[in-house]
PDB file of C-alpha atoms in Angstrom:
ATOM      1  CA  UNK V   1       0.000   0.000   0.000  1.00 70.00           C
ATOM      2  CA  UNK V   2       1.498   3.321  -1.077  1.00 78.00           C
ATOM      3  CA  UNK V   3       0.919   6.544   0.816  1.00 90.00           C
ATOM      4  CA  UNK V   4      -1.721   8.689  -0.922  1.00 94.00           C
ATOM      5  CA  UNK V   5      -3.494  11.972  -0.226  1.00 96.00           C
ATOM      6  CA  UNK V   6      -5.693  11.880  -3.334  1.00 97.00           C
ATOM      7  CA  UNK V   7      -8.297   9.333  -2.265  1.00 98.00           C
ATOM      8  CA  UNK V   8     -11.761   9.746  -3.770  1.00 98.00           C
ATOM      9  CA  UNK V   9     -15.019   9.143  -1.947  1.00 97.00           C
ATOM     10  CA  UNK V  10     -15.838   6.364  -4.408  1.00 98.00           C
ATOM     11  CA  UNK V  11     -12.576   4.586  -3.639  1.00 98.00           C
ATOM     12  CA  UNK V  12     -13.169   4.870   0.093  1.00 98.00           C
ATOM     13  CA  UNK V  13     -16.736   3.613  -0.275  1.00 98.00           C
ATOM     14  CA  UNK V  14     -15.532   0.620  -2.307  1.00 98.00           C
ATOM     15  CA  UNK V  15     -13.222  -0.289   0.573  1.00 98.00           C
ATOM     16  CA  UNK V  16     -15.959   0.271   3.160  1.00 98.00           C
ATOM     17  CA  UNK V  17     -18.481  -1.876   1.273  1.00 98.00           C
ATOM     18  CA  UNK V  18     -16.263  -4.965   1.016  1.00 97.00           C
ATOM     19  CA  UNK V  19     -17.329  -8.118   2.836  1.00 98.00           C
ATOM     20  CA  UNK V  20     -16.398  -7.514   6.456  1.00 97.00           C
ATOM     21  CA  UNK V  21     -13.751 -10.223   6.778  1.00 97.00           C
ATOM     22  CA  UNK V  22     -12.120  -9.264   3.475  1.00 98.00           C
ATOM     23  CA  UNK V  23     -11.858  -5.676   4.711  1.00 98.00           C
ATOM     24  CA  UNK V  24     -10.363  -6.676   8.056  1.00 98.00           C
ATOM     25  CA  UNK V  25      -7.893  -9.019   6.339  1.00 98.00           C
ATOM     26  CA  UNK V  26      -6.754  -6.272   3.959  1.00 98.00           C
ATOM     27  CA  UNK V  27      -6.402  -3.807   6.826  1.00 98.00           C
ATOM     28  CA  UNK V  28      -4.248  -6.244   8.809  1.00 97.00           C
ATOM     29  CA  UNK V  29      -1.999  -6.801   5.794  1.00 97.00           C
ATOM     30  CA  UNK V  30      -1.509  -3.035   5.414  1.00 97.00           C
ATOM     31  CA  UNK V  31      -0.955  -2.675   9.149  1.00 97.00           C
ATOM     32  CA  UNK V  32       1.916  -5.179   9.099  1.00 97.00           C
ATOM     33  CA  UNK V  33       3.645  -3.264   6.317  1.00 96.00           C
ATOM     34  CA  UNK V  34       4.066  -0.214   8.542  1.00 96.00           C
ATOM     35  CA  UNK V  35       3.844  -1.340  12.168  1.00 95.00           C
ATOM     36  CA  UNK V  36       4.838  -4.155  14.485  1.00 91.00           C
ATOM     37  CA  UNK V  37       1.837  -6.478  14.522  1.00 89.00           C
ATOM     38  CA  UNK V  38       1.661  -6.916  18.304  1.00 94.00           C
ATOM     39  CA  UNK V  39       2.624  -3.486  19.622  1.00 93.00           C
ATOM     40  CA  UNK V  40       0.077  -1.012  20.997  1.00 92.00           C
ATOM     41  CA  UNK V  41       0.680   2.677  21.689  1.00 90.00           C
ATOM     42  CA  UNK V  42      -0.864   3.491  25.079  1.00 87.00           C
ATOM     43  CA  UNK V  43      -1.922   7.004  26.067  1.00 87.00           C
ATOM     44  CA  UNK V  44      -3.450   8.459  29.221  1.00 87.00           C
ATOM     45  CA  UNK V  45      -5.873  11.389  29.037  1.00 86.00           C
ATOM     46  CA  UNK V  46      -6.426  13.855  31.885  1.00 85.00           C
ATOM     47  CA  UNK V  47      -8.950  16.686  32.061  1.00 83.00           C
ATOM     48  CA  UNK V  48      -7.100  19.772  33.304  1.00 80.00           C
ATOM     49  CA  UNK V  49     -10.219  21.973  33.218  1.00 71.00           C
ATOM     50  CA  UNK V  50     -13.670  20.422  33.212  1.00 64.00           C
ATOM     51  CA  UNK V  51     -17.076  21.751  32.167  1.00 55.00           C
ATOM     52  CA  UNK V  52     -18.667  25.127  31.405  1.00 63.00           C
ATOM     53  CA  UNK V  53     -17.529  25.077  27.785  1.00 70.00           C
ATOM     54  CA  UNK V  54     -19.375  27.682  25.648  1.00 68.00           C
ATOM     55  CA  UNK V  55     -19.558  25.378  22.600  1.00 74.00           C
ATOM     56  CA  UNK V  56     -22.719  23.411  21.740  1.00 68.00           C
ATOM     57  CA  UNK V  57     -21.280  20.041  20.626  1.00 73.00           C
ATOM     58  CA  UNK V  58     -24.371  17.856  20.970  1.00 70.00           C
ATOM     59  CA  UNK V  59     -22.451  14.817  22.253  1.00 73.00           C
ATOM     60  CA  UNK V  60     -20.541  16.560  25.031  1.00 73.00           C
ATOM     61  CA  UNK V  61     -21.306  16.657  28.746  1.00 66.00           C
ATOM     62  CA  UNK V  62     -18.934  19.593  29.185  1.00 62.00           C
ATOM     63  CA  UNK V  63     -21.085  22.079  27.250  1.00 61.00           C
ATOM     64  CA  UNK V  64     -22.541  24.785  29.485  1.00 57.00           C
ATOM     65  CA  UNK V  65     -25.702  24.610  27.354  1.00 57.00           C
ATOM     66  CA  UNK V  66     -26.802  21.171  28.586  1.00 53.00           C
ATOM     67  CA  UNK V  67     -27.863  19.825  31.974  1.00 58.00           C
ATOM     68  CA  UNK V  68     -25.641  16.745  32.057  1.00 50.00           C
ATOM     69  CA  UNK V  69     -25.142  16.780  35.856  1.00 56.00           C
ATOM     70  CA  UNK V  70     -21.417  17.158  35.262  1.00 50.00           C
ATOM     71  CA  UNK V  71     -19.635  18.859  38.118  1.00 54.00           C
ATOM     72  CA  UNK V  72     -17.455  21.609  36.673  1.00 51.00           C
ATOM     73  CA  UNK V  73     -13.866  21.909  37.882  1.00 52.00           C
ATOM     74  CA  UNK V  74     -11.505  24.844  37.537  1.00 59.00           C
ATOM     75  CA  UNK V  75      -8.104  24.161  36.071  1.00 58.00           C
ATOM     76  CA  UNK V  76      -6.133  21.822  38.298  1.00 66.00           C
ATOM     77  CA  UNK V  77      -2.732  22.512  39.803  1.00 74.00           C
ATOM     78  CA  UNK V  78       0.344  21.783  37.720  1.00 78.00           C
ATOM     79  CA  UNK V  79       1.684  19.630  40.571  1.00 83.00           C
ATOM     80  CA  UNK V  80      -1.355  17.336  40.364  1.00 86.00           C
ATOM     81  CA  UNK V  81      -0.960  17.037  36.599  1.00 84.00           C
ATOM     82  CA  UNK V  82       2.672  15.988  37.014  1.00 87.00           C
ATOM     83  CA  UNK V  83       1.696  13.443  39.667  1.00 87.00           C
ATOM     84  CA  UNK V  84      -0.903  11.965  37.303  1.00 87.00           C
ATOM     85  CA  UNK V  85       1.642  11.891  34.468  1.00 88.00           C
ATOM     86  CA  UNK V  86       4.166  10.012  36.616  1.00 89.00           C
ATOM     87  CA  UNK V  87       1.518   7.441  37.527  1.00 87.00           C
ATOM     88  CA  UNK V  88       0.568   7.067  33.864  1.00 85.00           C
ATOM     89  CA  UNK V  89       4.186   6.459  32.900  1.00 86.00           C
ATOM     90  CA  UNK V  90       4.584   3.835  35.619  1.00 84.00           C
ATOM     91  CA  UNK V  91       1.470   2.034  34.349  1.00 79.00           C
ATOM     92  CA  UNK V  92       2.907   1.767  30.824  1.00 79.00           C
ATOM     93  CA  UNK V  93       1.622   4.854  28.998  1.00 84.00           C
ATOM     94  CA  UNK V  94       4.047   6.423  26.538  1.00 83.00           C
ATOM     95  CA  UNK V  95       1.970   9.548  25.875  1.00 88.00           C
ATOM     96  CA  UNK V  96       0.235  11.883  28.313  1.00 90.00           C
ATOM     97  CA  UNK V  97      -2.657  13.890  26.925  1.00 89.00           C
ATOM     98  CA  UNK V  98      -4.158  16.949  28.647  1.00 88.00           C
ATOM     99  CA  UNK V  99      -7.575  18.326  27.744  1.00 85.00           C
ATOM    100  CA  UNK V 100      -9.319  21.562  28.708  1.00 82.00           C
ATOM    101  CA  UNK V 101     -12.969  22.458  28.097  1.00 75.00           C
ATOM    102  CA  UNK V 102     -12.278  25.739  26.321  1.00 80.00           C
ATOM    103  CA  UNK V 103     -13.431  27.157  23.008  1.00 77.00           C
ATOM    104  CA  UNK V 104      -9.824  28.297  22.725  1.00 85.00           C
ATOM    105  CA  UNK V 105      -7.121  29.018  25.307  1.00 86.00           C
ATOM    106  CA  UNK V 106      -7.134  32.574  26.631  1.00 86.00           C
ATOM    107  CA  UNK V 107      -3.782  34.324  26.706  1.00 91.00           C
ATOM    108  CA  UNK V 108      -3.900  34.260  30.515  1.00 89.00           C
ATOM    109  CA  UNK V 109      -3.964  30.454  30.334  1.00 88.00           C
ATOM    110  CA  UNK V 110      -0.910  30.080  28.134  1.00 92.00           C
ATOM    111  CA  UNK V 111       1.779  30.238  30.873  1.00 90.00           C
ATOM    112  CA  UNK V 112      -0.135  27.495  32.719  1.00 88.00           C
ATOM    113  CA  UNK V 113      -0.355  25.110  29.775  1.00 90.00           C
ATOM    114  CA  UNK V 114       3.206  25.799  28.642  1.00 94.00           C
ATOM    115  CA  UNK V 115       4.535  24.950  32.097  1.00 91.00           C
ATOM    116  CA  UNK V 116       2.623  21.673  32.041  1.00 89.00           C
ATOM    117  CA  UNK V 117       4.045  20.726  28.656  1.00 92.00           C
ATOM    118  CA  UNK V 118       7.598  21.396  29.834  1.00 92.00           C
ATOM    119  CA  UNK V 119       7.134  19.450  33.068  1.00 90.00           C
ATOM    120  CA  UNK V 120       5.529  16.387  31.457  1.00 90.00           C
ATOM    121  CA  UNK V 121       8.122  16.392  28.682  1.00 91.00           C
ATOM    122  CA  UNK V 122      10.847  16.355  31.346  1.00 91.00           C
ATOM    123  CA  UNK V 123       9.467  13.003  32.540  1.00 90.00           C
ATOM    124  CA  UNK V 124      10.438  11.450  29.208  1.00 89.00           C
ATOM    125  CA  UNK V 125       6.885  11.060  27.923  1.00 89.00           C
ATOM    126  CA  UNK V 126       5.305  12.088  24.656  1.00 90.00           C
ATOM    127  CA  UNK V 127       3.027  15.070  25.214  1.00 92.00           C
ATOM    128  CA  UNK V 128      -0.376  15.878  23.748  1.00 92.00           C
ATOM    129  CA  UNK V 129      -2.956  18.591  24.423  1.00 92.00           C
ATOM    130  CA  UNK V 130      -6.480  19.388  23.303  1.00 90.00           C
ATOM    131  CA  UNK V 131      -7.477  22.933  24.219  1.00 91.00           C
ATOM    132  CA  UNK V 132      -9.888  23.911  21.460  1.00 89.00           C
ATOM    133  CA  UNK V 133      -9.033  26.247  18.614  1.00 92.00           C
ATOM    134  CA  UNK V 134      -5.524  27.719  18.382  1.00 95.00           C
ATOM    135  CA  UNK V 135      -4.071  30.702  16.589  1.00 95.00           C
ATOM    136  CA  UNK V 136      -0.620  30.433  15.010  1.00 97.00           C
ATOM    137  CA  UNK V 137       1.163  32.195  17.871  1.00 96.00           C
ATOM    138  CA  UNK V 138      -0.290  29.784  20.423  1.00 96.00           C
ATOM    139  CA  UNK V 139       0.640  26.777  18.306  1.00 97.00           C
ATOM    140  CA  UNK V 140       4.198  28.066  17.918  1.00 97.00           C
ATOM    141  CA  UNK V 141       4.582  28.537  21.670  1.00 96.00           C
ATOM    142  CA  UNK V 142       3.248  25.068  22.423  1.00 96.00           C
ATOM    143  CA  UNK V 143       5.769  23.598  20.015  1.00 96.00           C
ATOM    144  CA  UNK V 144       8.582  25.612  21.584  1.00 95.00           C
ATOM    145  CA  UNK V 145       7.582  24.266  25.011  1.00 94.00           C
ATOM    146  CA  UNK V 146       7.958  20.706  23.723  1.00 94.00           C
ATOM    147  CA  UNK V 147       4.427  19.655  22.775  1.00 95.00           C
ATOM    148  CA  UNK V 148       4.558  16.643  20.459  1.00 95.00           C
ATOM    149  CA  UNK V 149       0.904  16.209  19.462  1.00 95.00           C
ATOM    150  CA  UNK V 150      -2.122  18.470  19.333  1.00 96.00           C
ATOM    151  CA  UNK V 151      -5.570  16.871  19.206  1.00 95.00           C
ATOM    152  CA  UNK V 152      -8.378  18.578  17.335  1.00 94.00           C
ATOM    153  CA  UNK V 153     -10.971  16.190  15.925  1.00 94.00           C
ATOM    154  CA  UNK V 154     -13.055  16.864  12.827  1.00 96.00           C
ATOM    155  CA  UNK V 155     -15.843  14.876  14.556  1.00 93.00           C
ATOM    156  CA  UNK V 156     -17.850  13.935  11.446  1.00 95.00           C
ATOM    157  CA  UNK V 157     -18.277  14.677   7.753  1.00 96.00           C
ATOM    158  CA  UNK V 158     -18.437  18.212   6.448  1.00 96.00           C
ATOM    159  CA  UNK V 159     -22.030  17.537   5.333  1.00 96.00           C
ATOM    160  CA  UNK V 160     -23.261  16.288   8.735  1.00 95.00           C
ATOM    161  CA  UNK V 161     -21.200  18.679  10.834  1.00 94.00           C
ATOM    162  CA  UNK V 162     -23.877  21.371  11.279  1.00 92.00           C
ATOM    163  CA  UNK V 163     -26.196  18.765  12.819  1.00 92.00           C
ATOM    164  CA  UNK V 164     -23.712  18.310  15.655  1.00 90.00           C
ATOM    165  CA  UNK V 165     -22.091  21.725  16.231  1.00 90.00           C
ATOM    166  CA  UNK V 166     -23.114  25.284  15.372  1.00 85.00           C
ATOM    167  CA  UNK V 167     -20.683  27.366  17.448  1.00 87.00           C
ATOM    168  CA  UNK V 168     -17.667  26.715  15.215  1.00 88.00           C
ATOM    169  CA  UNK V 169     -17.384  25.688  11.598  1.00 92.00           C
ATOM    170  CA  UNK V 170     -15.755  22.721   9.939  1.00 95.00           C
ATOM    171  CA  UNK V 171     -13.226  25.092   8.399  1.00 96.00           C
ATOM    172  CA  UNK V 172     -12.423  26.513  11.850  1.00 94.00           C
ATOM    173  CA  UNK V 173     -11.258  23.030  12.770  1.00 93.00           C
ATOM    174  CA  UNK V 174      -9.176  22.693   9.619  1.00 97.00           C
ATOM    175  CA  UNK V 175      -7.578  26.084  10.298  1.00 96.00           C
ATOM    176  CA  UNK V 176      -6.437  24.927  13.741  1.00 96.00           C
ATOM    177  CA  UNK V 177      -4.927  21.797  12.178  1.00 97.00           C
ATOM    178  CA  UNK V 178      -3.045  24.046   9.739  1.00 97.00           C
ATOM    179  CA  UNK V 179      -1.645  26.111  12.617  1.00 97.00           C
ATOM    180  CA  UNK V 180      -0.542  22.943  14.435  1.00 97.00           C
ATOM    181  CA  UNK V 181       1.155  21.558  11.354  1.00 97.00           C
ATOM    182  CA  UNK V 182       2.815  24.879  10.516  1.00 96.00           C
ATOM    183  CA  UNK V 183       4.250  25.060  14.028  1.00 97.00           C
ATOM    184  CA  UNK V 184       5.960  21.692  13.572  1.00 96.00           C
ATOM    185  CA  UNK V 185       3.812  19.562  15.865  1.00 96.00           C
ATOM    186  CA  UNK V 186       2.216  16.250  15.005  1.00 96.00           C
ATOM    187  CA  UNK V 187      -1.513  16.211  14.383  1.00 96.00           C
ATOM    188  CA  UNK V 188      -3.975  14.049  16.283  1.00 95.00           C
ATOM    189  CA  UNK V 189      -7.345  14.234  14.527  1.00 96.00           C
ATOM    190  CA  UNK V 190     -10.180  11.809  13.992  1.00 96.00           C
ATOM    191  CA  UNK V 191     -13.854  11.721  14.729  1.00 95.00           C
ATOM    192  CA  UNK V 192     -16.857  10.083  16.346  1.00 93.00           C
ATOM    193  CA  UNK V 193     -19.133   7.427  14.917  1.00 95.00           C
ATOM    194  CA  UNK V 194     -22.618   6.730  16.234  1.00 93.00           C
ATOM    195  CA  UNK V 195     -23.768  10.377  16.209  1.00 93.00           C
ATOM    196  CA  UNK V 196     -26.858   9.463  14.192  1.00 92.00           C
ATOM    197  CA  UNK V 197     -24.922   9.886  10.961  1.00 96.00           C
ATOM    198  CA  UNK V 198     -25.242   7.507   8.023  1.00 95.00           C
ATOM    199  CA  UNK V 199     -22.595   5.482   6.217  1.00 96.00           C
ATOM    200  CA  UNK V 200     -21.890   8.297   3.770  1.00 97.00           C
ATOM    201  CA  UNK V 201     -20.932  10.557   6.670  1.00 97.00           C
ATOM    202  CA  UNK V 202     -18.451   8.018   8.008  1.00 97.00           C
ATOM    203  CA  UNK V 203     -16.993   7.816   4.513  1.00 98.00           C
ATOM    204  CA  UNK V 204     -16.965  11.626   4.357  1.00 97.00           C
ATOM    205  CA  UNK V 205     -15.049  11.879   7.628  1.00 98.00           C
ATOM    206  CA  UNK V 206     -12.435   9.399   6.395  1.00 98.00           C
ATOM    207  CA  UNK V 207     -12.200  11.289   3.096  1.00 98.00           C
ATOM    208  CA  UNK V 208     -11.487  14.593   4.863  1.00 97.00           C
ATOM    209  CA  UNK V 209      -8.753  13.033   7.014  1.00 98.00           C
ATOM    210  CA  UNK V 210      -7.103  11.048   4.219  1.00 98.00           C
ATOM    211  CA  UNK V 211      -6.952  14.018   1.823  1.00 97.00           C
ATOM    212  CA  UNK V 212      -5.244  16.399   4.247  1.00 97.00           C
ATOM    213  CA  UNK V 213      -1.838  17.474   2.854  1.00 95.00           C
ATOM    214  CA  UNK V 214      -0.223  15.242   5.495  1.00 96.00           C
ATOM    215  CA  UNK V 215      -2.198  12.489   7.199  1.00 97.00           C
ATOM    216  CA  UNK V 216      -2.675  12.970  10.953  1.00 97.00           C
ATOM    217  CA  UNK V 217      -0.035  10.970  12.776  1.00 96.00           C
ATOM    218  CA  UNK V 218      -2.725   9.858  15.228  1.00 95.00           C
ATOM    219  CA  UNK V 219      -6.354   9.177  14.241  1.00 97.00           C
ATOM    220  CA  UNK V 220      -8.774   8.474  17.107  1.00 94.00           C
ATOM    221  CA  UNK V 221     -11.976   6.762  15.986  1.00 95.00           C
ATOM    222  CA  UNK V 222     -14.434   7.269  18.847  1.00 91.00           C
ATOM    223  CA  UNK V 223     -17.803   5.630  19.363  1.00 91.00           C
ATOM    224  CA  UNK V 224     -20.396   7.930  20.908  1.00 89.00           C
ATOM    225  CA  UNK V 225     -20.921   7.421  24.624  1.00 85.00           C
ATOM    226  CA  UNK V 226     -24.477   8.777  25.094  1.00 80.00           C
ATOM    227  CA  UNK V 227     -24.681  11.112  28.087  1.00 80.00           C
ATOM    228  CA  UNK V 228     -27.917  11.981  29.834  1.00 78.00           C
ATOM    229  CA  UNK V 229     -28.835  15.627  29.398  1.00 77.00           C
ATOM    230  CA  UNK V 230     -27.152  16.018  26.006  1.00 80.00           C
ATOM    231  CA  UNK V 231     -29.147  16.138  22.736  1.00 78.00           C
ATOM    232  CA  UNK V 232     -27.678  12.782  21.636  1.00 78.00           C
ATOM    233  CA  UNK V 233     -28.530  10.950  24.865  1.00 80.00           C
ATOM    234  CA  UNK V 234     -31.090   8.714  23.144  1.00 83.00           C
ATOM    235  CA  UNK V 235     -29.487   8.223  19.744  1.00 86.00           C
ATOM    236  CA  UNK V 236     -29.678   4.674  18.402  1.00 88.00           C
ATOM    237  CA  UNK V 237     -26.476   2.752  19.117  1.00 90.00           C
ATOM    238  CA  UNK V 238     -24.296   1.991  16.114  1.00 93.00           C
ATOM    239  CA  UNK V 239     -23.340  -1.620  15.427  1.00 94.00           C
ATOM    240  CA  UNK V 240     -19.825  -2.445  16.607  1.00 94.00           C
ATOM    241  CA  UNK V 241     -19.044  -3.904  13.181  1.00 95.00           C
ATOM    242  CA  UNK V 242     -19.634  -0.454  11.632  1.00 96.00           C
ATOM    243  CA  UNK V 243     -17.134   1.042  14.081  1.00 95.00           C
ATOM    244  CA  UNK V 244     -14.613  -1.638  13.148  1.00 96.00           C
ATOM    245  CA  UNK V 245     -15.282  -1.089   9.425  1.00 97.00           C
ATOM    246  CA  UNK V 246     -14.420   2.582   9.933  1.00 97.00           C
ATOM    247  CA  UNK V 247     -11.205   1.644  11.747  1.00 97.00           C
ATOM    248  CA  UNK V 248     -10.215  -0.819   9.017  1.00 98.00           C
ATOM    249  CA  UNK V 249     -10.738   1.676   6.197  1.00 98.00           C
ATOM    250  CA  UNK V 250      -8.795   4.306   8.172  1.00 98.00           C
ATOM    251  CA  UNK V 251      -5.900   1.861   8.468  1.00 98.00           C
ATOM    252  CA  UNK V 252      -5.868   1.170   4.723  1.00 98.00           C
ATOM    253  CA  UNK V 253      -6.077   4.778   3.520  1.00 98.00           C
ATOM    254  CA  UNK V 254      -3.789   6.239   6.236  1.00 98.00           C
ATOM    255  CA  UNK V 255      -1.289   3.398   6.574  1.00 97.00           C
ATOM    256  CA  UNK V 256       1.387   5.277   8.528  1.00 96.00           C
ATOM    257  CA  UNK V 257      -1.010   6.750  11.102  1.00 97.00           C
ATOM    258  CA  UNK V 258      -1.691   5.375  14.541  1.00 96.00           C
ATOM    259  CA  UNK V 259      -5.389   4.446  14.538  1.00 96.00           C
ATOM    260  CA  UNK V 260      -6.765   4.805  18.049  1.00 93.00           C
ATOM    261  CA  UNK V 261      -9.560   2.733  19.513  1.00 89.00           C
ATOM    262  CA  UNK V 262     -10.905   5.511  21.671  1.00 83.00           C
ATOM    263  CA  UNK V 263     -14.101   6.548  23.503  1.00 80.00           C
ATOM    264  CA  UNK V 264     -16.705   3.808  23.713  1.00 80.00           C
ATOM    265  CA  UNK V 265     -14.107   1.086  24.238  1.00 84.00           C
ATOM    266  CA  UNK V 266     -15.339   0.311  27.756  1.00 82.00           C
ATOM    267  CA  UNK V 267     -18.482  -1.236  26.243  1.00 81.00           C
ATOM    268  CA  UNK V 268     -16.537  -3.708  24.079  1.00 88.00           C
ATOM    269  CA  UNK V 269     -15.848  -7.320  24.908  1.00 89.00           C
ATOM    270  CA  UNK V 270     -12.294  -8.618  24.729  1.00 92.00           C
ATOM    271  CA  UNK V 271     -13.224 -10.322  21.454  1.00 94.00           C
ATOM    272  CA  UNK V 272     -14.550  -7.056  19.996  1.00 94.00           C
ATOM    273  CA  UNK V 273     -11.322  -5.297  20.937  1.00 93.00           C
ATOM    274  CA  UNK V 274      -9.238  -8.099  19.443  1.00 94.00           C
ATOM    275  CA  UNK V 275     -11.171  -7.705  16.187  1.00 95.00           C
ATOM    276  CA  UNK V 276     -10.543  -3.937  16.249  1.00 95.00           C
ATOM    277  CA  UNK V 277      -6.814  -4.592  16.677  1.00 96.00           C
ATOM    278  CA  UNK V 278      -7.003  -7.061  13.788  1.00 96.00           C
ATOM    279  CA  UNK V 279      -8.609  -4.281  11.736  1.00 97.00           C
ATOM    280  CA  UNK V 280      -5.564  -2.066  12.314  1.00 97.00           C
ATOM    281  CA  UNK V 281      -6.210  -0.209  15.563  1.00 96.00           C
ATOM    282  CA  UNK V 282      -2.834   0.121  17.281  1.00 95.00           C
ATOM    283  CA  UNK V 283      -3.373   2.846  19.859  1.00 93.00           C
ATOM    284  CA  UNK V 284      -5.702   3.298  22.825  1.00 90.00           C
ATOM    285  CA  UNK V 285      -6.386   5.348  25.915  1.00 81.00           C
ATOM    286  CA  UNK V 286      -5.855   3.505  29.171  1.00 77.00           C
ATOM    287  CA  UNK V 287      -7.247   4.445  32.572  1.00 60.00           C
ATOM    288  CA  UNK V 288     -10.681   4.579  34.149  1.00 51.00           C
ATOM    289  CA  UNK V 289     -11.882   7.800  32.510  1.00 47.00           C
ATOM    290  CA  UNK V 290     -11.617   9.745  29.228  1.00 45.00           C
ATOM    291  CA  UNK V 291     -12.094  13.365  30.298  1.00 44.00           C
ATOM    292  CA  UNK V 292     -15.626  12.802  31.658  1.00 47.00           C
ATOM    293  CA  UNK V 293     -16.720   9.444  30.199  1.00 48.00           C
ATOM    294  CA  UNK V 294     -15.894   5.954  31.525  1.00 46.00           C
ATOM    295  CA  UNK V 295     -13.065   3.950  29.992  1.00 46.00           C
ATOM    296  CA  UNK V 296     -11.630   0.461  30.315  1.00 48.00           C
ATOM    297  CA  UNK V 297      -9.310   0.478  33.332  1.00 48.00           C
ATOM    298  CA  UNK V 298      -5.590  -0.213  33.363  1.00 56.00           C
ATOM    299  CA  UNK V 299      -5.989  -3.581  35.071  1.00 72.00           C
ATOM    300  CA  UNK V 300      -8.372  -4.835  32.404  1.00 80.00           C
ATOM    301  CA  UNK V 301      -6.058  -3.582  29.672  1.00 83.00           C
ATOM    302  CA  UNK V 302      -3.055  -5.394  31.141  1.00 84.00           C
ATOM    303  CA  UNK V 303      -5.065  -8.610  31.276  1.00 88.00           C
ATOM    304  CA  UNK V 304      -6.195  -8.105  27.683  1.00 90.00           C
ATOM    305  CA  UNK V 305      -2.657  -7.426  26.462  1.00 90.00           C
ATOM    306  CA  UNK V 306      -1.411 -10.576  28.184  1.00 92.00           C
ATOM    307  CA  UNK V 307      -4.258 -12.617  26.699  1.00 93.00           C
ATOM    308  CA  UNK V 308      -3.565 -11.359  23.154  1.00 94.00           C
ATOM    309  CA  UNK V 309       0.231 -11.225  23.378  1.00 94.00           C
ATOM    310  CA  UNK V 310       0.374  -7.450  22.909  1.00 94.00           C
ATOM    311  CA  UNK V 311       3.092  -5.178  24.265  1.00 91.00           C
ATOM    312  CA  UNK V 312       2.957  -1.442  24.989  1.00 86.00           C
ATOM    313  CA  UNK V 313       5.101   0.807  22.799  1.00 86.00           C
ATOM    314  CA  UNK V 314       7.935   2.752  24.408  1.00 81.00           C
ATOM    315  CA  UNK V 315       7.913   6.574  24.195  1.00 76.00           C
ATOM    316  CA  UNK V 316       9.427   7.913  20.966  1.00 70.00           C
ATOM    317  CA  UNK V 317      11.654  10.942  20.650  1.00 58.00           C
ATOM    318  CA  UNK V 318       9.935  14.292  20.621  1.00 57.00           C
ATOM    319  CA  UNK V 319       9.081  16.291  17.535  1.00 49.00           C
ATOM    320  CA  UNK V 320      11.856  18.716  18.372  1.00 53.00           C
ATOM    321  CA  UNK V 321      14.505  15.986  18.786  1.00 53.00           C
ATOM    322  CA  UNK V 322      13.474  14.489  15.442  1.00 46.00           C
ATOM    323  CA  UNK V 323      13.915  17.894  13.784  1.00 46.00           C
ATOM    324  CA  UNK V 324      17.367  18.357  15.348  1.00 45.00           C
ATOM    325  CA  UNK V 325      18.424  14.868  14.255  1.00 49.00           C
ATOM    326  CA  UNK V 326      17.281  15.591  10.691  1.00 44.00           C
ATOM    327  CA  UNK V 327      19.253  18.838  10.581  1.00 44.00           C
ATOM    328  CA  UNK V 328      22.408  17.173  11.841  1.00 46.00           C
ATOM    329  CA  UNK V 329      22.153  14.175   9.500  1.00 44.00           C
TER     330      UNK V 329
END
């Protein structure tokens, strides 16, 4: 499989519509061309500021517009973040991700987030943040502080997007990804399935990701976790096989990207997760919580890894170190 950024919707649909086992088999073949078959990248995600977000994302408990019973928390102390990062590293995570419920970081927040990046990076972990929209100056400063990845999901297709969010546009999201890429950081961007979208929207999401000038290095494919009080609380649950189809197609069309089995994983059986790994998922969040939604715990993950013969990936060098090595080569 060659690396391409010129995929068409028809090509992606042809992959998606294959018999399920043929698709999974093809995805596993592609996966083995680019990655170790039995290695999983493990990340830990911590909410550094919870709730009272002004956005209206219909799936999210952190929106101030919905009565989700979520208890809001002000930004937590840097010392607590570092303590959580140390624990994550000891449990086998190679990447520590920090998320804040902001539309975008205010300038008064920048010293706080930059200090966290520097401190977590000093632990020898890969660093990731998701803080909402960024301008170019903010992206540049995050890179200078040592941030490796910035997460900003597209969520769904361009066509379905307005059904889910009205407070920012699809192009706003793409602009933030441009700022992240221009700064020199790696991009973490994927979406959510099970939002009430149809198959064409899942294909549309994959099309948008696979035709970016550079594929995101990390692609989380989330399954909606319905939350009481949000507009999508009662949406019909998507079949797990459709989630795995989406993962498999993502693996084939973005062969060098880490494909992350993300939110919704706590509802999967061990066999479902094994099938997702077979379909090319090679990254996951470990721990008991993903920002505000439940997640499979570390103990269960360790048992699953042992059962399947999987090993956790070691932290890789930072974006900055890679750039220095390239210059000196």
